């Protein structure tokens, strides 16, 4: 599975993106879950989201830096070794400074490339292992269209006890078997009913080869809601629920 997470923004991979993620809780509020870039200057900074986006983009780099024996005296030095944007450097320093360089390095080593688990180790994201989430509906519209069609995917679910920090992940089983998937951080939620919307762009847009060609045929889709990273073997990880759907590409570009 190809997991691509853009730091401080939404997942965009092979034409797949998260367009909206909101829920109505028992108080009738509507909140957006990570549906806009993080503003690091906001006083109510969402540290869990910042940590998740940061680690999803850089945890492999950070681990390699540490394993290669780089000598770092502080957060600024470690984050400065990243081959990343200025926004990533700022986020790296922010999270590292909050926990301390020793704790930051220890979490990177222990997390074993699992961004959710790392952020839980750093106490940036809440741990709750008694949670649940049951999918009540999973819809894809339209049901068919030519390559280039924008498909809307929506999952509705309920939680009786609330959830831990986890992920909502979509995997598209393509005709040519090219991996197309994406996901969204699902921060710890109170009991209630929730809806997450995704947008799937099927316009061929290959910046490098190979890429998804969106050939004619049936495309099966799997939706997963997870505590922790989907598929992780680390503590605080489990599959809450899964659902499937499909759409058809009727003509190629």
Short mmCIF file of N, CA, C and O in Angstrom, two decimals, residues 182-232:
data_model
loop_
_atom_site.label_atom_id
_atom_site.label_comp_id
_atom_site.label_asym_id
_atom_site.label_seq_id
_atom_site.Cartn_x
_atom_site.Cartn_y
_atom_site.Cartn_z
N UNK A 182 -5.35 6.58 0.22
CA UNK A 182 -5.15 7.80 0.98
C UNK A 182 -5.85 7.69 2.31
O UNK A 182 -6.69 6.81 2.51
N UNK A 183 -5.49 8.55 3.22
CA UNK A 183 -6.09 8.48 4.53
C UNK A 183 -6.11 9.81 5.24
O UNK A 183 -5.49 10.78 4.81
N UNK A 184 -6.82 9.83 6.32
CA UNK A 184 -7.00 11.02 7.13
C UNK A 184 -6.81 10.66 8.59
O UNK A 184 -7.28 9.61 9.05
N UNK A 185 -6.09 11.49 9.30
CA UNK A 185 -6.02 11.33 10.75
C UNK A 185 -7.42 11.46 11.33
O UNK A 185 -8.17 12.37 10.98
N UNK A 186 -7.79 10.55 12.20
CA UNK A 186 -9.07 10.61 12.89
C UNK A 186 -8.77 10.76 14.37
O UNK A 186 -8.48 9.80 15.08
N UNK A 187 -8.76 12.01 14.83
CA UNK A 187 -8.43 12.27 16.22
C UNK A 187 -9.49 11.69 17.14
O UNK A 187 -10.60 11.37 16.73
N UNK A 188 -9.13 11.52 18.40
CA UNK A 188 -10.03 10.91 19.39
C UNK A 188 -11.36 11.67 19.40
O UNK A 188 -11.40 12.89 19.53
N UNK A 189 -12.44 10.91 19.26
CA UNK A 189 -13.78 11.49 19.12
C UNK A 189 -14.68 11.09 20.28
O UNK A 189 -14.56 10.01 20.84
N UNK A 190 -15.59 11.98 20.62
CA UNK A 190 -16.60 11.69 21.62
C UNK A 190 -17.68 10.78 21.01
O UNK A 190 -17.79 10.67 19.78
N UNK A 191 -18.49 10.14 21.84
CA UNK A 191 -19.61 9.37 21.29
C UNK A 191 -20.49 10.24 20.40
O UNK A 191 -20.72 11.41 20.69
N UNK A 192 -20.95 9.68 19.30
CA UNK A 192 -21.78 10.44 18.39
C UNK A 192 -21.79 9.87 16.99
O UNK A 192 -21.30 8.77 16.74
N UNK A 193 -22.38 10.61 16.05
CA UNK A 193 -22.47 10.22 14.65
C UNK A 193 -21.56 11.11 13.82
O UNK A 193 -21.52 12.33 14.03
N UNK A 194 -20.86 10.52 12.86
CA UNK A 194 -19.83 11.23 12.12
C UNK A 194 -19.92 10.94 10.63
O UNK A 194 -20.43 9.90 10.21
N UNK A 195 -19.39 11.86 9.83
CA UNK A 195 -19.37 11.69 8.39
C UNK A 195 -18.04 12.22 7.86
O UNK A 195 -17.61 13.31 8.22
N UNK A 196 -17.39 11.44 7.01
CA UNK A 196 -16.14 11.86 6.39
C UNK A 196 -16.31 11.74 4.88
O UNK A 196 -16.76 10.71 4.38
N UNK A 197 -15.95 12.79 4.17
CA UNK A 197 -16.09 12.80 2.71
C UNK A 197 -14.71 12.86 2.05
O UNK A 197 -13.83 13.59 2.50
N UNK A 198 -14.56 12.09 0.99
CA UNK A 198 -13.34 12.05 0.22
C UNK A 198 -13.67 12.37 -1.25
O UNK A 198 -14.78 12.11 -1.71
N UNK A 199 -12.68 12.88 -1.96
CA UNK A 199 -12.82 13.12 -3.40
C UNK A 199 -11.77 12.31 -4.14
O UNK A 199 -10.59 12.35 -3.79
N UNK A 200 -12.19 11.58 -5.15
CA UNK A 200 -11.27 10.80 -5.97
C UNK A 200 -11.23 11.38 -7.37
O UNK A 200 -12.22 11.36 -8.10
N UNK A 201 -10.09 11.94 -7.74
CA UNK A 201 -9.89 12.49 -9.08
C UNK A 201 -9.36 11.39 -9.98
O UNK A 201 -8.32 10.80 -9.70
N UNK A 202 -10.05 11.10 -11.07
CA UNK A 202 -9.61 10.04 -11.97
C UNK A 202 -8.99 10.59 -13.26
O UNK A 202 -8.86 9.87 -14.25
N UNK A 203 -8.60 11.85 -13.22
CA UNK A 203 -7.90 12.44 -14.36
C UNK A 203 -6.46 11.98 -14.33
O UNK A 203 -5.77 12.08 -13.31
N UNK A 204 -5.97 11.43 -15.44
CA UNK A 204 -4.58 11.01 -15.52
C UNK A 204 -3.68 12.23 -15.37
O UNK A 204 -3.80 13.21 -16.11
N UNK A 205 -2.80 12.20 -14.38
CA UNK A 205 -1.91 13.34 -14.11
C UNK A 205 -0.59 12.78 -13.59
O UNK A 205 -0.32 12.79 -12.40
N UNK A 206 0.21 12.27 -14.50
CA UNK A 206 1.43 11.54 -14.12
C UNK A 206 2.63 12.47 -14.11
O UNK A 206 3.09 12.94 -15.15
N UNK A 207 3.12 12.74 -12.91
CA UNK A 207 4.35 13.52 -12.80
C UNK A 207 5.57 12.64 -12.99
O UNK A 207 6.65 13.13 -13.29
N UNK A 208 5.39 11.35 -12.76
CA UNK A 208 6.45 10.39 -13.02
C UNK A 208 5.82 9.03 -13.32
O UNK A 208 4.71 8.75 -12.93
N UNK A 209 6.55 8.21 -14.04
CA UNK A 209 6.07 6.88 -14.39
C UNK A 209 6.61 5.86 -13.39
O UNK A 209 7.71 6.02 -12.88
N UNK A 210 5.90 4.75 -13.10
CA UNK A 210 4.55 4.47 -13.59
C UNK A 210 3.50 5.26 -12.83
O UNK A 210 3.79 5.82 -11.76
N UNK A 211 2.32 5.31 -13.33
CA UNK A 211 1.23 6.02 -12.65
C UNK A 211 -0.09 5.37 -13.03
O UNK A 211 -0.16 4.52 -13.92
N UNK A 212 -1.14 5.77 -12.35
CA UNK A 212 -2.46 5.20 -12.59
C UNK A 212 -3.02 5.72 -13.91
O UNK A 212 -3.07 6.93 -14.15
N UNK A 213 -3.47 4.81 -14.76
CA UNK A 213 -3.95 5.16 -16.10
C UNK A 213 -5.47 5.31 -16.17
O UNK A 213 -6.00 5.81 -17.15
N UNK A 214 -6.19 4.85 -15.13
CA UNK A 214 -7.65 4.90 -15.09
C UNK A 214 -8.25 4.26 -16.33
O UNK A 214 -8.97 4.87 -17.10
N UNK A 215 -7.94 2.96 -16.49
CA UNK A 215 -8.46 2.19 -17.62
C UNK A 215 -9.94 1.86 -17.39
O UNK A 215 -10.45 1.93 -16.28
N UNK A 216 -10.61 1.49 -18.46
CA UNK A 216 -12.02 1.10 -18.37
C UNK A 216 -12.16 -0.13 -17.48
O UNK A 216 -11.32 -1.02 -17.49
N UNK A 217 -13.24 -0.16 -16.68
CA UNK A 217 -13.50 -1.32 -15.86
C UNK A 217 -14.10 -0.97 -14.51
O UNK A 217 -14.43 0.18 -14.23
N UNK A 218 -14.24 -1.99 -13.68
CA UNK A 218 -14.81 -1.85 -12.34
C UNK A 218 -13.69 -1.63 -11.33
O UNK A 218 -12.70 -2.37 -11.32
N UNK A 219 -13.86 -0.65 -10.47
CA UNK A 219 -12.89 -0.32 -9.43
C UNK A 219 -13.53 -0.56 -8.07
O UNK A 219 -14.48 0.12 -7.68
N UNK A 220 -13.03 -1.57 -7.37
CA UNK A 220 -13.52 -1.85 -6.02
C UNK A 220 -12.78 -0.99 -5.02
O UNK A 220 -11.57 -0.72 -5.17
N UNK A 221 -13.49 -0.56 -3.99
CA UNK A 221 -12.95 0.36 -3.00
C UNK A 221 -13.17 -0.22 -1.59
O UNK A 221 -14.25 -0.73 -1.29
N UNK A 222 -12.14 -0.15 -0.76
CA UNK A 222 -12.23 -0.59 0.62
C UNK A 222 -12.05 0.60 1.55
O UNK A 222 -11.11 1.39 1.39
N UNK A 223 -12.95 0.75 2.49
CA UNK A 223 -12.92 1.82 3.50
C UNK A 223 -12.63 1.18 4.86
O UNK A 223 -13.26 0.20 5.24
N UNK A 224 -11.64 1.74 5.58
CA UNK A 224 -11.30 1.23 6.92
C UNK A 224 -11.28 2.36 7.93
O UNK A 224 -10.78 3.45 7.64
N UNK A 225 -11.82 2.09 9.10
CA UNK A 225 -11.72 2.98 10.25
C UNK A 225 -10.90 2.24 11.31
O UNK A 225 -11.23 1.11 11.65
N UNK A 226 -9.86 2.88 11.81
CA UNK A 226 -8.93 2.19 12.70
C UNK A 226 -8.60 3.01 13.93
O UNK A 226 -8.59 4.25 13.89
N UNK A 227 -8.31 2.30 15.00
CA UNK A 227 -7.65 2.89 16.16
C UNK A 227 -6.15 2.74 15.90
O UNK A 227 -5.67 1.65 15.62
N UNK A 228 -5.40 3.82 15.96
CA UNK A 228 -4.01 3.78 15.56
C UNK A 228 -3.89 3.73 14.04
O UNK A 228 -4.87 3.91 13.31
N UNK A 229 -2.69 3.48 13.55
CA UNK A 229 -2.48 3.37 12.11
C UNK A 229 -3.10 2.08 11.60
O UNK A 229 -2.92 1.01 12.18
N UNK A 230 -3.84 2.16 10.50
CA UNK A 230 -4.46 0.97 9.93
C UNK A 230 -3.38 -0.05 9.54
O UNK A 230 -2.44 0.28 8.83
N UNK A 231 -3.53 -1.27 10.05
CA UNK A 231 -2.57 -2.32 9.75
C UNK A 231 -1.40 -2.39 10.70
O UNK A 231 -0.55 -3.29 10.58
N UNK A 232 -1.32 -1.49 11.67
CA UNK A 232 -0.19 -1.48 12.59
C UNK A 232 -0.28 -2.61 13.60
O UNK A 232 -1.37 -3.04 13.99
#
